[in-house]
């Protein structure tokens, strides 16, 4: 995919715990969009992608200007070398001329590298396999299972009713009987006291 578009893989990394992979590729700028679209067509999900445009225009112009200045200096040293007569002058001018030529070669190499970066765009993308779709089977009606659940619910309700009856007989019934007996005794005592007290008519007659 990358080679077909005149690019190359600058680096790759595969995960050890999963199936994801990260790639850094260099692609010609005029083919960048088609390469990115082709990546999205792969049987993988693009979960992260980042593009980085190389801002090298200013550096290219600066290097070109420096090379031109050095070439002008080279021409001047050549003229001085042609007019030099003394050995020490010739050696001094030749040394400076060699230094200028060395700088020109270094700057030309840097310029070629920058021009290559300007012609190519960098794409960093992380890919993971697309998850297989999960199909859920439709539930079928099972009368036997429904009967089992209904019987289990009936047994649970019966157990709860029986538990309530046991609690009522063991705990609440004695309490209610005690309260009722105490109430009857108090009422009987009150009636007995009122019966023994003389009525107001008897007190008036006396």
PDB file of C-alpha atoms in Angstrom:
ATOM      1  CA  UNK A   1       0.000   0.000   0.000  1.00  0.00           C
ATOM      2  CA  UNK A   2       2.731   2.477   0.953  1.00  0.00           C
ATOM      3  CA  UNK A   3       5.270   1.327  -1.623  1.00  0.00           C
ATOM      4  CA  UNK A   4       2.672   1.561  -4.408  1.00  0.00           C
ATOM      5  CA  UNK A   5       2.371   5.281  -3.668  1.00  0.00           C
ATOM      6  CA  UNK A   6       6.085   5.986  -3.609  1.00  0.00           C
ATOM      7  CA  UNK A   7       6.447   5.965   0.181  1.00  0.00           C
ATOM      8  CA  UNK A   8       8.125   3.829   2.783  1.00  0.00           C
ATOM      9  CA  UNK A   9       7.592   2.637   6.359  1.00  0.00           C
ATOM     10  CA  UNK A  10       9.666   4.706   8.765  1.00  0.00           C
ATOM     11  CA  UNK A  11       8.891   2.595  11.828  1.00  0.00           C
ATOM     12  CA  UNK A  12       6.481  -0.004  13.177  1.00  0.00           C
ATOM     13  CA  UNK A  13       5.533  -1.464  16.531  1.00  0.00           C
ATOM     14  CA  UNK A  14       3.275  -4.425  17.339  1.00  0.00           C
ATOM     15  CA  UNK A  15       1.580  -4.906  20.706  1.00  0.00           C
ATOM     16  CA  UNK A  16       2.533  -7.947  22.760  1.00  0.00           C
ATOM     17  CA  UNK A  17      -0.714  -8.202  24.751  1.00  0.00           C
ATOM     18  CA  UNK A  18      -3.145  -7.392  21.941  1.00  0.00           C
ATOM     19  CA  UNK A  19      -3.343  -7.379  18.154  1.00  0.00           C
ATOM     20  CA  UNK A  20      -2.871  -3.654  17.658  1.00  0.00           C
ATOM     21  CA  UNK A  21      -0.043  -2.287  15.557  1.00  0.00           C
ATOM     22  CA  UNK A  22       1.417   1.186  15.108  1.00  0.00           C
ATOM     23  CA  UNK A  23       3.013   2.353  11.873  1.00  0.00           C
ATOM     24  CA  UNK A  24       4.883   5.488  10.878  1.00  0.00           C
ATOM     25  CA  UNK A  25       5.020   5.905   7.110  1.00  0.00           C
ATOM     26  CA  UNK A  26       6.370   8.550   4.741  1.00  0.00           C
ATOM     27  CA  UNK A  27       4.171   9.234   1.713  1.00  0.00           C
ATOM     28  CA  UNK A  28       4.461  11.797  -1.098  1.00  0.00           C
ATOM     29  CA  UNK A  29       2.333  14.811  -0.227  1.00  0.00           C
ATOM     30  CA  UNK A  30       0.266  14.582  -3.425  1.00  0.00           C
ATOM     31  CA  UNK A  31      -0.700  10.957  -2.626  1.00  0.00           C
ATOM     32  CA  UNK A  32      -1.317  11.409   1.088  1.00  0.00           C
ATOM     33  CA  UNK A  33      -5.135  11.609   0.919  1.00  0.00           C
ATOM     34  CA  UNK A  34      -5.506   8.476  -1.215  1.00  0.00           C
ATOM     35  CA  UNK A  35      -3.196   6.513   1.093  1.00  0.00           C
ATOM     36  CA  UNK A  36      -5.175   7.577   4.160  1.00  0.00           C
ATOM     37  CA  UNK A  37      -8.454   6.591   2.493  1.00  0.00           C
ATOM     38  CA  UNK A  38      -6.972   3.199   1.592  1.00  0.00           C
ATOM     39  CA  UNK A  39      -5.985   2.615   5.222  1.00  0.00           C
ATOM     40  CA  UNK A  40      -9.604   3.111   6.284  1.00  0.00           C
ATOM     41  CA  UNK A  41     -10.651   0.408   3.801  1.00  0.00           C
ATOM     42  CA  UNK A  42      -8.494  -2.248   5.466  1.00  0.00           C
ATOM     43  CA  UNK A  43     -10.049  -4.962   7.623  1.00  0.00           C
ATOM     44  CA  UNK A  44      -8.957  -3.060  10.705  1.00  0.00           C
ATOM     45  CA  UNK A  45     -10.182  -0.146  12.747  1.00  0.00           C
ATOM     46  CA  UNK A  46      -8.156   3.069  12.756  1.00  0.00           C
ATOM     47  CA  UNK A  47      -8.333   4.124  16.411  1.00  0.00           C
ATOM     48  CA  UNK A  48      -5.729   6.875  16.314  1.00  0.00           C
ATOM     49  CA  UNK A  49      -4.048   8.758  13.566  1.00  0.00           C
ATOM     50  CA  UNK A  50      -1.881  11.823  13.451  1.00  0.00           C
ATOM     51  CA  UNK A  51      -0.346  13.684  10.569  1.00  0.00           C
ATOM     52  CA  UNK A  52       2.641  15.943  10.851  1.00  0.00           C
ATOM     53  CA  UNK A  53       3.438  18.493   8.132  1.00  0.00           C
ATOM     54  CA  UNK A  54       7.141  19.200   7.915  1.00  0.00           C
ATOM     55  CA  UNK A  55       7.650  22.944   8.253  1.00  0.00           C
ATOM     56  CA  UNK A  56      10.913  23.194   6.297  1.00  0.00           C
ATOM     57  CA  UNK A  57      10.316  26.005   3.822  1.00  0.00           C
ATOM     58  CA  UNK A  58      12.093  28.603   5.945  1.00  0.00           C
ATOM     59  CA  UNK A  59      15.028  26.268   6.598  1.00  0.00           C
ATOM     60  CA  UNK A  60      15.380  25.482   2.880  1.00  0.00           C
ATOM     61  CA  UNK A  61      15.498  29.177   1.979  1.00  0.00           C
ATOM     62  CA  UNK A  62      18.038  29.870   4.733  1.00  0.00           C
ATOM     63  CA  UNK A  63      20.320  27.033   3.656  1.00  0.00           C
ATOM     64  CA  UNK A  64      20.131  28.081   0.014  1.00  0.00           C
ATOM     65  CA  UNK A  65      21.138  31.635   0.940  1.00  0.00           C
ATOM     66  CA  UNK A  66      24.069  30.398   3.043  1.00  0.00           C
ATOM     67  CA  UNK A  67      25.261  28.194   0.185  1.00  0.00           C
ATOM     68  CA  UNK A  68      25.162  31.127  -2.228  1.00  0.00           C
ATOM     69  CA  UNK A  69      27.193  33.260   0.185  1.00  0.00           C
ATOM     70  CA  UNK A  70      29.770  30.508   0.581  1.00  0.00           C
ATOM     71  CA  UNK A  71      30.031  30.099  -3.171  1.00  0.00           C
ATOM     72  CA  UNK A  72      30.697  33.821  -3.465  1.00  0.00           C
ATOM     73  CA  UNK A  73      33.433  33.439  -0.841  1.00  0.00           C
ATOM     74  CA  UNK A  74      34.803  30.452  -2.769  1.00  0.00           C
ATOM     75  CA  UNK A  75      35.057  32.551  -5.911  1.00  0.00           C
ATOM     76  CA  UNK A  76      36.867  35.300  -3.994  1.00  0.00           C
ATOM     77  CA  UNK A  77      39.373  32.835  -2.529  1.00  0.00           C
ATOM     78  CA  UNK A  78      40.010  31.407  -5.983  1.00  0.00           C
ATOM     79  CA  UNK A  79      40.862  34.865  -7.255  1.00  0.00           C
ATOM     80  CA  UNK A  80      43.172  35.435  -4.279  1.00  0.00           C
ATOM     81  CA  UNK A  81      44.777  32.051  -4.879  1.00  0.00           C
ATOM     82  CA  UNK A  82      45.394  32.935  -8.515  1.00  0.00           C
ATOM     83  CA  UNK A  83      47.120  36.187  -7.528  1.00  0.00           C
ATOM     84  CA  UNK A  84      49.098  34.821  -4.561  1.00  0.00           C
ATOM     85  CA  UNK A  85      52.823  34.547  -5.070  1.00  0.00           C
ATOM     86  CA  UNK A  86      54.257  33.629  -1.680  1.00  0.00           C
ATOM     87  CA  UNK A  87      54.076  30.070  -0.455  1.00  0.00           C
ATOM     88  CA  UNK A  88      52.602  31.038   2.917  1.00  0.00           C
ATOM     89  CA  UNK A  89      49.905  33.110   1.201  1.00  0.00           C
ATOM     90  CA  UNK A  90      49.049  30.277  -1.145  1.00  0.00           C
ATOM     91  CA  UNK A  91      48.790  27.803   1.735  1.00  0.00           C
ATOM     92  CA  UNK A  92      46.644  30.168   3.809  1.00  0.00           C
ATOM     93  CA  UNK A  93      44.228  30.886   0.950  1.00  0.00           C
ATOM     94  CA  UNK A  94      44.062  27.195  -0.029  1.00  0.00           C
ATOM     95  CA  UNK A  95      43.237  26.252   3.572  1.00  0.00           C
ATOM     96  CA  UNK A  96      40.377  28.753   3.711  1.00  0.00           C
ATOM     97  CA  UNK A  97      39.156  27.632   0.281  1.00  0.00           C
ATOM     98  CA  UNK A  98      39.062  23.997   1.417  1.00  0.00           C
ATOM     99  CA  UNK A  99      37.126  25.016   4.534  1.00  0.00           C
ATOM    100  CA  UNK A 100      34.546  26.895   2.457  1.00  0.00           C
ATOM    101  CA  UNK A 101      34.135  23.948   0.094  1.00  0.00           C
ATOM    102  CA  UNK A 102      33.616  21.614   3.068  1.00  0.00           C
ATOM    103  CA  UNK A 103      30.900  23.863   4.482  1.00  0.00           C
ATOM    104  CA  UNK A 104      29.200  24.004   1.091  1.00  0.00           C
ATOM    105  CA  UNK A 105      29.104  20.190   0.875  1.00  0.00           C
ATOM    106  CA  UNK A 106      27.640  19.894   4.388  1.00  0.00           C
ATOM    107  CA  UNK A 107      24.959  22.481   3.676  1.00  0.00           C
ATOM    108  CA  UNK A 108      24.099  20.827   0.352  1.00  0.00           C
ATOM    109  CA  UNK A 109      23.551  17.507   2.165  1.00  0.00           C
ATOM    110  CA  UNK A 110      21.290  19.219   4.701  1.00  0.00           C
ATOM    111  CA  UNK A 111      19.392  20.940   1.894  1.00  0.00           C
ATOM    112  CA  UNK A 112      18.769  17.653   0.079  1.00  0.00           C
ATOM    113  CA  UNK A 113      17.469  16.070   3.290  1.00  0.00           C
ATOM    114  CA  UNK A 114      15.124  18.991   3.902  1.00  0.00           C
ATOM    115  CA  UNK A 115      13.847  18.884   0.336  1.00  0.00           C
ATOM    116  CA  UNK A 116      13.087  15.180   0.841  1.00  0.00           C
ATOM    117  CA  UNK A 117      11.153  15.966   4.019  1.00  0.00           C
ATOM    118  CA  UNK A 118       9.225  18.706   2.207  1.00  0.00           C
ATOM    119  CA  UNK A 119       8.226  16.279  -0.557  1.00  0.00           C
ATOM    120  CA  UNK A 120       6.956  13.604   1.868  1.00  0.00           C
ATOM    121  CA  UNK A 121       4.256  13.741   4.531  1.00  0.00           C
ATOM    122  CA  UNK A 122       4.452  11.724   7.735  1.00  0.00           C
ATOM    123  CA  UNK A 123       1.518   9.593   8.894  1.00  0.00           C
ATOM    124  CA  UNK A 124       1.375   7.800  12.239  1.00  0.00           C
ATOM    125  CA  UNK A 125      -1.561   5.430  12.616  1.00  0.00           C
ATOM    126  CA  UNK A 126      -2.589   2.734  15.109  1.00  0.00           C
ATOM    127  CA  UNK A 127      -4.661  -0.188  13.825  1.00  0.00           C
ATOM    128  CA  UNK A 128      -6.622  -2.883  15.657  1.00  0.00           C
ATOM    129  CA  UNK A 129      -8.644  -5.766  14.160  1.00  0.00           C
ATOM    130  CA  UNK A 130     -12.338  -5.066  13.828  1.00  0.00           C
ATOM    131  CA  UNK A 131     -14.317  -6.979  16.488  1.00  0.00           C
ATOM    132  CA  UNK A 132     -16.485  -9.767  15.160  1.00  0.00           C
ATOM    133  CA  UNK A 133     -20.208  -9.004  15.480  1.00  0.00           C
ATOM    134  CA  UNK A 134     -21.926 -10.810  18.334  1.00  0.00           C
ATOM    135  CA  UNK A 135     -25.173 -12.489  17.321  1.00  0.00           C
ATOM    136  CA  UNK A 136     -27.751 -13.128  19.999  1.00  0.00           C
ATOM    137  CA  UNK A 137     -30.066 -16.092  19.573  1.00  0.00           C
ATOM    138  CA  UNK A 138     -33.760 -15.406  20.047  1.00  0.00           C
ATOM    139  CA  UNK A 139     -35.142 -16.922  23.220  1.00  0.00           C
ATOM    140  CA  UNK A 140     -37.644 -19.749  22.632  1.00  0.00           C
ATOM    141  CA  UNK A 141     -40.675 -20.374  24.839  1.00  0.00           C
ATOM    142  CA  UNK A 142     -40.129 -23.306  27.203  1.00  0.00           C
ATOM    143  CA  UNK A 143     -43.333 -24.380  29.005  1.00  0.00           C
ATOM    144  CA  UNK A 144     -41.419 -26.704  31.317  1.00  0.00           C
ATOM    145  CA  UNK A 145     -39.096 -23.935  32.466  1.00  0.00           C
ATOM    146  CA  UNK A 146     -42.043 -21.594  33.010  1.00  0.00           C
ATOM    147  CA  UNK A 147     -43.788 -24.269  35.112  1.00  0.00           C
ATOM    148  CA  UNK A 148     -40.670 -24.800  37.199  1.00  0.00           C
ATOM    149  CA  UNK A 149     -40.369 -21.059  37.866  1.00  0.00           C
ATOM    150  CA  UNK A 150     -44.064 -20.818  38.761  1.00  0.00           C
ATOM    151  CA  UNK A 151     -43.831 -23.747  41.194  1.00  0.00           C
ATOM    152  CA  UNK A 152     -40.708 -22.284  42.758  1.00  0.00           C
ATOM    153  CA  UNK A 153     -42.523 -18.966  43.271  1.00  0.00           C
ATOM    154  CA  UNK A 154     -45.518 -20.771  44.787  1.00  0.00           C
ATOM    155  CA  UNK A 155     -43.298 -22.681  47.199  1.00  0.00           C
ATOM    156  CA  UNK A 156     -41.538 -19.469  48.193  1.00  0.00           C
ATOM    157  CA  UNK A 157     -44.855 -17.703  48.864  1.00  0.00           C
ATOM    158  CA  UNK A 158     -46.092 -20.663  50.930  1.00  0.00           C
ATOM    159  CA  UNK A 159     -42.894 -20.663  52.970  1.00  0.00           C
ATOM    160  CA  UNK A 160     -43.240 -16.969  53.694  1.00  0.00           C
ATOM    161  CA  UNK A 161     -46.875 -17.388  54.783  1.00  0.00           C
ATOM    162  CA  UNK A 162     -45.919 -20.294  57.035  1.00  0.00           C
ATOM    163  CA  UNK A 163     -43.067 -18.278  58.530  1.00  0.00           C
ATOM    164  CA  UNK A 164     -45.499 -15.450  59.275  1.00  0.00           C
ATOM    165  CA  UNK A 165     -47.951 -17.827  60.938  1.00  0.00           C
ATOM    166  CA  UNK A 166     -45.206 -19.327  63.120  1.00  0.00           C
ATOM    167  CA  UNK A 167     -44.049 -15.890  64.220  1.00  0.00           C
ATOM    168  CA  UNK A 168     -47.654 -14.894  65.034  1.00  0.00           C
ATOM    169  CA  UNK A 169     -48.336 -18.003  67.131  1.00  0.00           C
ATOM    170  CA  UNK A 170     -44.997 -18.046  68.937  1.00  0.00           C
ATOM    171  CA  UNK A 171     -44.406 -14.331  69.474  1.00  0.00           C
ATOM    172  CA  UNK A 172     -47.427 -12.129  68.900  1.00  0.00           C
ATOM    173  CA  UNK A 173     -50.244 -14.391  70.167  1.00  0.00           C
ATOM    174  CA  UNK A 174     -48.841 -14.691  73.743  1.00  0.00           C
ATOM    175  CA  UNK A 175     -48.297 -10.935  73.862  1.00  0.00           C
ATOM    176  CA  UNK A 176     -51.846 -10.227  72.696  1.00  0.00           C
ATOM    177  CA  UNK A 177     -53.303 -12.741  75.181  1.00  0.00           C
ATOM    178  CA  UNK A 178     -51.310 -11.178  78.018  1.00  0.00           C
ATOM    179  CA  UNK A 179     -52.490  -7.696  77.109  1.00  0.00           C
ATOM    180  CA  UNK A 180     -56.108  -8.863  76.811  1.00  0.00           C
ATOM    181  CA  UNK A 181     -55.998 -10.650  80.182  1.00  0.00           C
ATOM    182  CA  UNK A 182     -54.454  -7.624  81.877  1.00  0.00           C
ATOM    183  CA  UNK A 183     -57.104  -5.357  80.351  1.00  0.00           C
ATOM    184  CA  UNK A 184     -59.946  -7.588  81.547  1.00  0.00           C
ATOM    185  CA  UNK A 185     -58.555  -7.743  85.064  1.00  0.00           C
ATOM    186  CA  UNK A 186     -58.221  -3.957  85.207  1.00  0.00           C
ATOM    187  CA  UNK A 187     -61.773  -3.477  83.931  1.00  0.00           C
ATOM    188  CA  UNK A 188     -63.116  -5.967  86.446  1.00  0.00           C
ATOM    189  CA  UNK A 189     -61.286  -4.186  89.267  1.00  0.00           C
ATOM    190  CA  UNK A 190     -62.683  -0.814  88.270  1.00  0.00           C
ATOM    191  CA  UNK A 191     -66.223  -2.166  88.125  1.00  0.00           C
ATOM    192  CA  UNK A 192     -65.818  -3.804  91.525  1.00  0.00           C
ATOM    193  CA  UNK A 193     -64.630  -0.539  93.095  1.00  0.00           C
ATOM    194  CA  UNK A 194     -67.476   1.428  91.587  1.00  0.00           C
ATOM    195  CA  UNK A 195     -69.979  -1.143  92.856  1.00  0.00           C
ATOM    196  CA  UNK A 196     -68.758  -0.845  96.413  1.00  0.00           C
ATOM    197  CA  UNK A 197     -68.791   2.962  96.519  1.00  0.00           C
ATOM    198  CA  UNK A 198     -72.109   4.492  97.837  1.00  0.00           C
ATOM    199  CA  UNK A 199     -74.108   6.298  95.224  1.00  0.00           C
ATOM    200  CA  UNK A 200     -74.704  10.092  95.423  1.00  0.00           C
ATOM    201  CA  UNK A 201     -78.423   9.526  96.311  1.00  0.00           C
ATOM    202  CA  UNK A 202     -77.481   7.515  99.353  1.00  0.00           C
ATOM    203  CA  UNK A 203     -75.061  10.259 100.506  1.00  0.00           C
ATOM    204  CA  UNK A 204     -77.785  12.955 100.184  1.00  0.00           C
ATOM    205  CA  UNK A 205     -80.325  10.964 102.192  1.00  0.00           C
ATOM    206  CA  UNK A 206     -77.856  10.440 104.951  1.00  0.00           C
TER     207      UNK A 206
END
